Amino acid sequence: MLSGKHILLGITGGIAAYKAAALCRLLVKAGAEVQVVMTPLAKQFITPLTMATLSRRPILVEFFDPENGAWNSHVRLGEWADLMLIAPATANTLAKMTHGIADNLLLTSYLSARCPVAVAPAMDLDMYAHTATQENLQTLRRRGVAVVEPDSGELASGLEGKGRLAEPERIAAFVEGLFDEKKKSLSGKRFVVTAGATIEPIDPVRYITNRSTGKMGYALAAELARRGAGVTLVSGRTQLSVPQGVERVEVETAAEMYEAAVAAFEGADGGVMCAAVADYTPAAVADRKIKKSDDDLSIPLKRTRDIAAELGRRKGGRLLVGFALETDHEGEHAAAKLERKNLDFIVLNSLRDAGAGFGVDTNRVTLIDRSGAERLPLMPKSEVAARIVDRMESLLLK
Ligand code: CTP
């Protein structure tokens, strides 16, 4: 089933490294060509000889061969691979991946890889549960890295809990799933996602913006792409990197976002309007810096165009999802927006909910359509994205 697939199997230095042998065998048996790259510490846990024998190729650890100076090109490895799978992935390697640290061949290969990347974390339960590790995993997920959840059970330390490397069979099945186009429920579909905050200039120095970080919209774009959809992510200002498989169009103002979203909606099967678009913009942008005086200052603002409402007018039979951020009379306001913008459903965030809103990695939302409301529990934004895309899929199938 993995016939002819090139898998770069990264092994890091944890006690679970011994399971990489069984995993490698399963991948080779399924027809994959496996190239093993190990961190220097991983060699202490499983021998290069074992891995070279099972993968039928010399394993790679160092940037170059100290004997003859032959260079192990991480760029070439990155190009060769159809998938980079890091199993086990220690807390240390996950942290380095998150921060772009490149101090061994495995990490430089990761940074060079153009292919999908999957990690199977394995560590002690407290290291796994630590906020640092969880935030790193969250960041990697947001960038499109697939995570094979660890199992719960007895750990090498003798403690019981979550952190045990997933069994090799489960990891191999996960890998097959990644390659199985049939499992890509949205392949052939295309969506426009708007995300992040717009910036409305007042003069060459100042601007009006809002607190949106774009995390929810980026999680949605990543989830749609993971399921095989083409995604145009029309993004306002954000610090986030483009998720795997997503095409990003960067914009600043509400007017630019309008143009880009309307253009991308032409060839799309639907849209998800997640951006925090300014409702007002300065009526005129001063071409020089506005100087202060002793008087108060007011800046005349004019309305921007509503992107969601415009796509709602154009949508025909296509799918359109919107967001609503409310502080009071939440259900009522969201239902009114659903109608006004001709949406199929609307995702309501209430700023009254702890753990929901700007900048955080979790969200608590209610999905509202014309037949009712479904309140979801507090969960990571990546899971909220999966639930939203589940709902979109069920509407597309209708
Ligand atoms: N939206 C949009 N274009 C705008 C404004 C909003 O596409 N110019 C989209 C948002 O991406 C979101 C939804 O519309 O999906 C939010 O609705 P909106 O009525 O604009 O919410 P608020 O900006 O919060 O408006 P209000 O001040 O009425 O609460």
Coordinates of C-alpha atoms and ligand atoms in Angstrom, one line a residue:
M1 CA 0.0 0.0 0.0
L2 CA 3.0 2.3 0.5
S3 CA 4.5 1.0 -2.7
G4 CA 7.3 3.3 -4.0
K5 CA 6.7 5.9 -1.3
H6 CA 9.8 7.5 0.0
I7 CA 9.7 7.8 3.8
L8 CA 12.3 9.7 5.7
L9 CA 12.1 8.1 9.2
G10 CA 13.6 10.3 11.9
I11 CA 14.5 8.6 15.1
T12 CA 15.3 10.7 18.2
G13 CA 16.9 9.7 21.5
G14 CA 14.3 8.2 23.7
I15 CA 13.8 4.8 25.2
A16 CA 10.9 4.2 22.7
A17 CA 13.5 4.3 19.9
Y18 CA 13.6 0.5 20.0
K19 CA 10.0 0.5 18.6
A20 CA 11.4 2.3 15.5
A21 CA 12.8 -1.1 14.4
A22 CA 9.3 -2.7 14.3
L23 CA 7.9 0.4 12.6
C24 CA 10.6 0.4 10.0
R25 CA 9.9 -3.2 9.2
L26 CA 6.2 -2.6 8.8
L27 CA 6.8 0.4 6.4
V28 CA 9.3 -1.6 4.3
K29 CA 6.9 -4.6 4.2
A30 CA 4.1 -2.3 3.0
G31 CA 6.4 -1.4 0.0
A32 CA 7.9 1.9 1.2
E33 CA 11.5 2.9 0.6
V34 CA 12.7 4.0 4.1
Q35 CA 15.7 6.2 4.7
V36 CA 16.5 6.5 8.4
V37 CA 18.0 9.6 9.9
M38 CA 18.9 9.5 13.6
T39 CA 19.9 12.1 16.1
P40 CA 23.3 11.4 17.7
L41 CA 21.6 10.5 21.0
A42 CA 19.3 8.0 19.3
K43 CA 22.3 5.8 18.5
Q44 CA 22.5 5.2 22.2
F45 CA 19.1 3.7 22.2
I46 CA 19.1 1.6 19.0
T47 CA 22.0 0.6 16.9
P48 CA 22.6 2.0 13.4
L49 CA 23.3 -1.5 12.4
T50 CA 19.8 -2.7 13.3
M51 CA 18.2 0.2 11.5
A52 CA 20.4 -0.1 8.4
T53 CA 19.6 -3.8 8.2
L54 CA 15.9 -3.3 8.5
S55 CA 15.7 -0.3 6.1
R56 CA 18.2 -1.8 3.7
R57 CA 20.1 1.5 3.5
P58 CA 22.9 3.1 5.4
I59 CA 21.5 5.3 8.1
L60 CA 22.4 8.9 8.4
V61 CA 23.4 10.8 11.5
E62 CA 26.1 13.4 10.8
F63 CA 26.3 16.2 8.3
F64 CA 29.2 14.5 6.6
D65 CA 31.2 11.3 6.8
P66 CA 34.3 12.0 9.0
E67 CA 36.2 9.3 7.1
N68 CA 35.9 10.6 3.6
G69 CA 34.1 14.0 4.0
A70 CA 31.1 12.9 1.9
W71 CA 28.3 15.4 2.5
N72 CA 24.9 14.2 3.6
S73 CA 22.6 16.7 1.9
H74 CA 19.6 17.5 4.0
V75 CA 18.3 19.5 1.0
R76 CA 18.4 16.3 -1.1
L77 CA 16.8 14.3 1.7
G78 CA 14.0 16.9 1.9
E79 CA 13.4 16.7 -1.8
W80 CA 13.6 12.9 -1.9
A81 CA 11.0 12.3 0.8
D82 CA 7.2 11.9 0.2
L83 CA 6.8 12.0 4.0
M84 CA 9.0 12.7 6.9
L85 CA 8.0 10.7 9.9
I86 CA 9.7 11.3 13.3
A87 CA 9.0 8.4 15.6
P88 CA 9.7 8.6 18.4
A89 CA 9.8 12.4 18.7
T90 CA 11.2 13.5 22.0
A91 CA 10.2 16.7 23.8
N92 CA 13.6 18.1 22.9
T93 CA 13.2 17.5 19.2
L94 CA 9.6 18.8 19.2
A95 CA 10.8 22.0 20.9
K96 CA 13.7 22.4 18.4
M97 CA 11.3 21.8 15.4
T98 CA 9.0 24.5 16.8
H99 CA 11.8 27.0 17.0
G100 CA 13.6 26.1 13.8
I101 CA 16.8 25.0 15.6
A102 CA 19.0 23.1 13.2
D103 CA 21.8 21.5 15.2
N104 CA 21.6 18.0 13.7
L105 CA 20.9 16.3 10.4
L106 CA 17.4 15.2 11.4
L107 CA 16.4 18.9 12.1
T108 CA 18.0 20.4 9.0
S109 CA 16.2 17.7 7.0
Y110 CA 12.9 18.7 8.7
L111 CA 13.5 22.4 7.9
S112 CA 14.3 21.5 4.3
A113 CA 11.4 19.0 3.8
R114 CA 8.8 20.1 1.3
C115 CA 6.7 17.0 2.0
P116 CA 4.1 16.4 4.7
V117 CA 5.6 15.8 8.1
A118 CA 4.3 13.6 10.9
V119 CA 5.5 13.2 14.5
A120 CA 4.8 10.4 17.0
P121 CA 5.7 11.9 20.4
A122 CA 7.0 9.7 23.2
M123 CA 8.1 10.9 26.6
D124 CA 7.3 10.7 30.3
L125 CA 3.8 11.8 31.2
D126 CA 4.8 15.0 33.0
M127 CA 7.0 16.1 30.1
Y128 CA 4.2 15.4 27.7
A129 CA 1.6 17.2 29.8
H130 CA 3.9 20.2 30.3
T131 CA 2.6 23.4 28.9
A132 CA 5.8 23.9 26.9
T133 CA 5.4 20.6 25.1
Q134 CA 1.7 21.1 24.6
E135 CA 2.2 24.5 23.2
N136 CA 5.0 23.3 20.9
L137 CA 2.7 20.5 19.6
Q138 CA -0.1 23.0 19.1
T139 CA 2.3 25.2 17.0
L140 CA 3.4 22.3 14.9
R141 CA -0.1 21.2 14.3
R142 CA -1.0 24.7 13.2
R143 CA 1.8 24.6 10.7
G144 CA 0.3 21.4 9.3
V145 CA 2.4 18.8 11.0
A146 CA 0.3 15.6 11.7
V147 CA 0.6 14.3 15.2
V148 CA 0.2 10.6 16.1
E149 CA -1.1 10.8 19.6
P150 CA 0.8 8.9 22.2
D151 CA -0.9 6.0 24.1
S152 CA -1.7 6.0 27.8
G153 CA -0.2 3.3 29.9
E154 CA 2.9 2.2 31.7
L155 CA 5.9 4.2 30.9
A156 CA 9.6 3.4 31.0
S157 CA 9.9 5.5 34.2
G158 CA 7.4 3.1 35.9
L159 CA 4.8 5.8 36.0
E160 CA 1.4 5.4 34.4
G161 CA 0.0 8.0 32.0
K162 CA -0.1 9.5 28.5
G163 CA 3.2 9.6 26.7
R164 CA 3.9 6.1 25.5
L165 CA 4.8 5.9 21.8
A166 CA 1.9 4.8 19.7
E167 CA 2.3 1.1 18.7
P168 CA 4.1 0.6 15.4
E169 CA 1.0 -0.9 13.8
R170 CA -1.0 2.3 14.6
I171 CA 1.8 4.6 13.3
A172 CA 2.0 2.5 10.1
A173 CA -1.8 2.7 9.6
F174 CA -1.6 6.4 10.2
V175 CA 1.0 6.7 7.5
E176 CA -1.0 4.7 5.1
G177 CA -4.0 6.9 5.9
L178 CA -1.9 10.0 5.0
F179 CA -1.2 8.5 1.6
D180 CA -4.7 7.2 0.9
E181 CA -6.2 9.7 -1.4
K182 CA -9.6 8.0 -0.9
K183 CA -9.5 9.0 2.7
K184 CA -9.0 12.6 1.7
S185 CA -12.6 13.5 1.9
L186 CA -12.3 16.9 0.3
S187 CA -10.0 16.3 -2.6
G188 CA -11.1 18.1 -5.7
K189 CA -12.8 20.8 -3.6
R190 CA -11.5 24.4 -3.2
F191 CA -12.2 26.9 -0.4
V192 CA -11.5 30.5 0.4
V193 CA -10.6 31.1 4.1
T194 CA -10.2 34.6 5.4
A195 CA -8.2 35.0 8.6
G196 CA -6.4 37.5 10.8
A197 CA -6.9 41.2 11.4
T198 CA -7.1 43.9 8.8
I199 CA -5.0 47.1 9.2
E200 CA -6.6 50.4 8.2
P201 CA -4.0 53.2 7.9
I202 CA -4.6 56.6 9.3
D203 CA -1.4 58.2 8.2
P204 CA 2.0 56.7 7.2
V205 CA 2.7 55.8 10.8
R206 CA -0.6 54.9 12.5
Y207 CA -3.3 52.4 11.8
I208 CA -6.5 50.9 13.2
T209 CA -6.5 47.2 13.8
N210 CA -7.9 44.6 16.3
R211 CA -6.8 41.8 18.6
S212 CA -7.3 38.9 16.2
T213 CA -4.2 36.7 15.8
G214 CA -5.6 34.5 13.0
K215 CA -5.1 31.2 14.9
M216 CA -8.7 29.9 14.3
G217 CA -8.6 30.7 10.6
Y218 CA -5.2 29.2 10.1
A219 CA -6.3 26.0 11.9
L220 CA -9.3 25.8 9.6
A221 CA -7.1 26.3 6.5
A222 CA -4.8 23.5 7.8
E223 CA -7.7 21.2 8.4
L224 CA -9.2 21.7 5.0
A225 CA -5.9 21.1 3.3
R226 CA -5.3 18.0 5.4
R227 CA -8.5 16.6 4.0
G228 CA -7.3 17.2 0.5
A229 CA -9.0 20.5 -0.4
G230 CA -7.3 23.3 -2.2
V231 CA -7.3 26.3 0.1
T232 CA -6.7 30.0 -0.6
L233 CA -6.0 31.7 2.7
V234 CA -6.7 35.4 2.4
S235 CA -4.8 36.6 5.4
G236 CA -4.6 39.9 7.2
R237 CA -1.8 40.7 9.6
T238 CA -0.6 37.7 11.6
Q239 CA 2.6 36.1 13.0
L240 CA 1.6 32.7 11.8
S241 CA 3.3 30.7 9.1
V242 CA 1.5 29.2 6.1
P243 CA 0.1 25.7 6.9
Q244 CA 1.2 22.8 4.7
G245 CA -0.6 22.7 1.3
V246 CA -2.3 26.1 1.7
E247 CA -1.9 29.0 -0.7
R248 CA -1.7 32.3 1.1
V249 CA -2.6 35.7 -0.2
E250 CA -1.4 38.4 2.2
V251 CA -3.5 41.6 2.5
E252 CA -3.6 44.5 4.8
T253 CA -6.8 46.5 4.5
A254 CA -10.4 45.4 4.5
A255 CA -10.6 46.7 0.9
E256 CA -7.7 44.5 -0.2
M257 CA -9.2 41.5 1.6
Y258 CA -12.5 42.1 -0.1
E259 CA -10.8 42.1 -3.6
A260 CA -8.7 39.0 -2.9
A261 CA -11.6 37.0 -1.3
V262 CA -14.1 37.9 -4.0
A263 CA -11.5 36.9 -6.7
A264 CA -10.7 33.6 -5.0
F265 CA -14.3 32.8 -4.5
E266 CA -14.8 32.7 -8.3
G267 CA -13.4 29.2 -8.6
A268 CA -14.2 27.9 -5.2
D269 CA -16.8 25.5 -3.7
G270 CA -17.2 27.5 -0.6
G271 CA -15.8 30.0 1.9
V272 CA -15.1 30.3 5.6
M273 CA -15.1 33.9 6.8
C274 CA -12.9 33.9 9.8
A275 CA -11.1 37.2 9.5
A276 CA -11.7 40.1 11.9
V277 CA -12.4 42.7 9.2
A278 CA -12.5 46.3 10.2
D279 CA -16.1 47.6 9.9
Y280 CA -14.8 51.2 9.5
T281 CA -11.7 52.7 7.9
P282 CA -10.4 56.3 7.9
A283 CA -12.4 58.3 5.3
A284 CA -9.0 59.6 4.0
V285 CA -5.5 58.5 4.7
A286 CA -3.2 61.4 5.5
D287 CA -0.1 61.3 3.2
R288 CA 2.0 62.9 6.0
K289 CA 2.3 62.1 9.6
I290 CA -0.6 63.9 11.5
K291 CA 1.0 66.4 13.9
K292 CA -0.5 66.8 17.4
S293 CA -2.0 70.0 18.6
D294 CA -3.4 71.0 22.0
D295 CA -6.9 70.2 20.7
D296 CA -8.6 66.8 20.7
L297 CA -8.7 65.0 17.5
S298 CA -11.3 63.0 15.7
I299 CA -10.8 60.9 12.7
P300 CA -13.8 60.5 10.3
L301 CA -14.4 56.9 9.5
K302 CA -16.4 55.4 6.6
R303 CA -17.9 51.9 6.3
T304 CA -15.9 49.1 4.7
R305 CA -17.6 46.6 2.5
D306 CA -18.8 43.3 4.0
I307 CA -17.0 40.5 2.4
A308 CA -19.1 37.7 3.9
A309 CA -22.3 39.4 2.8
E310 CA -20.9 39.9 -0.7
L311 CA -20.0 36.2 -1.0
G312 CA -23.4 35.4 0.4
R313 CA -25.0 37.3 -2.5
R314 CA -22.8 35.5 -5.0
K315 CA -22.8 32.0 -3.5
G316 CA -25.6 30.2 -5.4
G317 CA -25.5 26.6 -4.2
R318 CA -22.1 27.0 -2.6
L319 CA -21.2 26.7 1.0
L320 CA -20.5 29.8 3.2
V321 CA -19.6 29.8 6.8
G322 CA -19.2 32.8 9.0
F323 CA -18.1 33.7 12.5
A324 CA -19.6 36.0 15.1
L325 CA -17.9 37.4 18.1
E326 CA -20.3 38.6 20.7
T327 CA -20.3 39.9 24.2
D328 CA -24.1 39.9 24.8
H329 CA -27.3 38.6 23.4
E330 CA -25.0 36.1 21.6
G331 CA -27.5 33.7 20.0
E332 CA -29.8 36.5 18.8
H333 CA -27.0 38.5 17.2
A334 CA -25.4 35.5 15.6
A335 CA -28.7 34.3 14.1
A336 CA -29.3 37.7 12.6
K337 CA -25.8 37.6 11.0
L338 CA -26.6 34.1 9.6
E339 CA -29.6 35.6 7.7
R340 CA -28.1 38.9 6.8
K341 CA -25.0 37.3 5.2
N342 CA -26.8 34.3 3.7
L343 CA -24.5 31.8 5.5
D344 CA -25.1 28.1 5.9
F345 CA -24.0 28.2 9.4
I346 CA -22.2 30.6 11.8
V347 CA -19.7 29.9 14.5
L348 CA -20.4 31.9 17.6
N349 CA -17.6 32.9 20.0
S350 CA -18.6 34.6 23.2
L351 CA -16.0 36.7 24.9
R352 CA -17.8 35.7 28.2
D353 CA -16.4 32.1 27.9
A354 CA -13.1 31.5 29.6
G355 CA -10.5 30.0 27.3
A356 CA -12.2 31.4 24.2
G357 CA -11.2 34.4 22.1
F358 CA -8.1 36.2 21.0
G359 CA -4.6 34.8 21.0
V360 CA -5.4 31.6 23.0
D361 CA -5.0 28.1 21.6
T362 CA -8.4 26.9 22.7
N363 CA -11.9 28.0 21.8
R364 CA -15.4 27.3 22.9
V365 CA -17.9 27.8 20.2
T366 CA -21.5 27.3 19.3
L367 CA -22.5 26.2 15.7
I368 CA -25.7 27.9 14.7
D369 CA -27.8 27.1 11.6
R370 CA -31.5 27.6 10.7
S371 CA -32.4 24.4 12.6
G372 CA -30.7 25.1 15.9
A373 CA -27.6 25.5 17.9
E374 CA -24.9 23.0 18.9
R375 CA -22.7 24.1 21.8
L376 CA -19.2 22.5 21.7
P377 CA -17.0 22.0 24.8
L378 CA -13.8 24.0 25.3
M379 CA -11.1 22.4 23.0
P380 CA -8.0 23.2 21.1
K381 CA -8.6 25.4 18.0
S382 CA -7.3 22.5 15.8
E383 CA -10.2 20.3 17.1
V384 CA -12.7 23.1 16.8
A385 CA -11.5 23.4 13.2
A386 CA -12.0 19.6 12.7
R387 CA -15.6 19.9 14.0
I388 CA -16.4 22.9 11.7
V389 CA -15.0 21.0 8.7
D390 CA -17.0 17.9 9.7
R391 CA -20.1 20.0 9.5
M392 CA -19.1 21.5 6.2
E393 CA -18.5 18.0 4.8
S394 CA -22.0 16.8 5.9
L395 CA -23.5 19.8 4.1
L396 CA -21.5 19.2 0.9
L397 CA -22.8 15.6 0.9
K398 CA -26.4 16.7 1.1
Ligands
CTP1 N1 -17.0 40.0 7.9 C1 -16.6 40.2 6.6 N2 -16.4 41.4 6.1 C2 -16.6 42.5 6.9 C3 -17.0 42.3 8.2 C4 -17.2 41.1 8.7 O1 -16.4 39.2 5.9 N3 -16.3 43.7 6.4 C5 -17.3 38.6 8.4 C6 -16.4 38.1 9.4 O2 -15.3 37.5 8.9 C7 -17.3 37.2 10.2 C8 -18.6 37.9 10.1 O3 -18.6 38.7 9.0 O4 -17.5 35.9 9.5 C9 -18.8 38.8 11.3 O5 -20.0 39.5 11.2 P1 -20.1 41.1 11.6 O6 -21.5 41.5 11.5 O7 -19.2 41.9 10.8 O8 -19.6 41.0 13.0 P2 -18.9 42.2 13.7 O9 -17.8 42.8 13.0 O10 -18.6 41.6 15.0 O11 -20.2 43.2 13.7 P3 -21.0 43.8 14.8 O12 -20.2 45.0 15.1 O13 -22.3 44.1 14.1 O14 -21.1 42.8 15.9

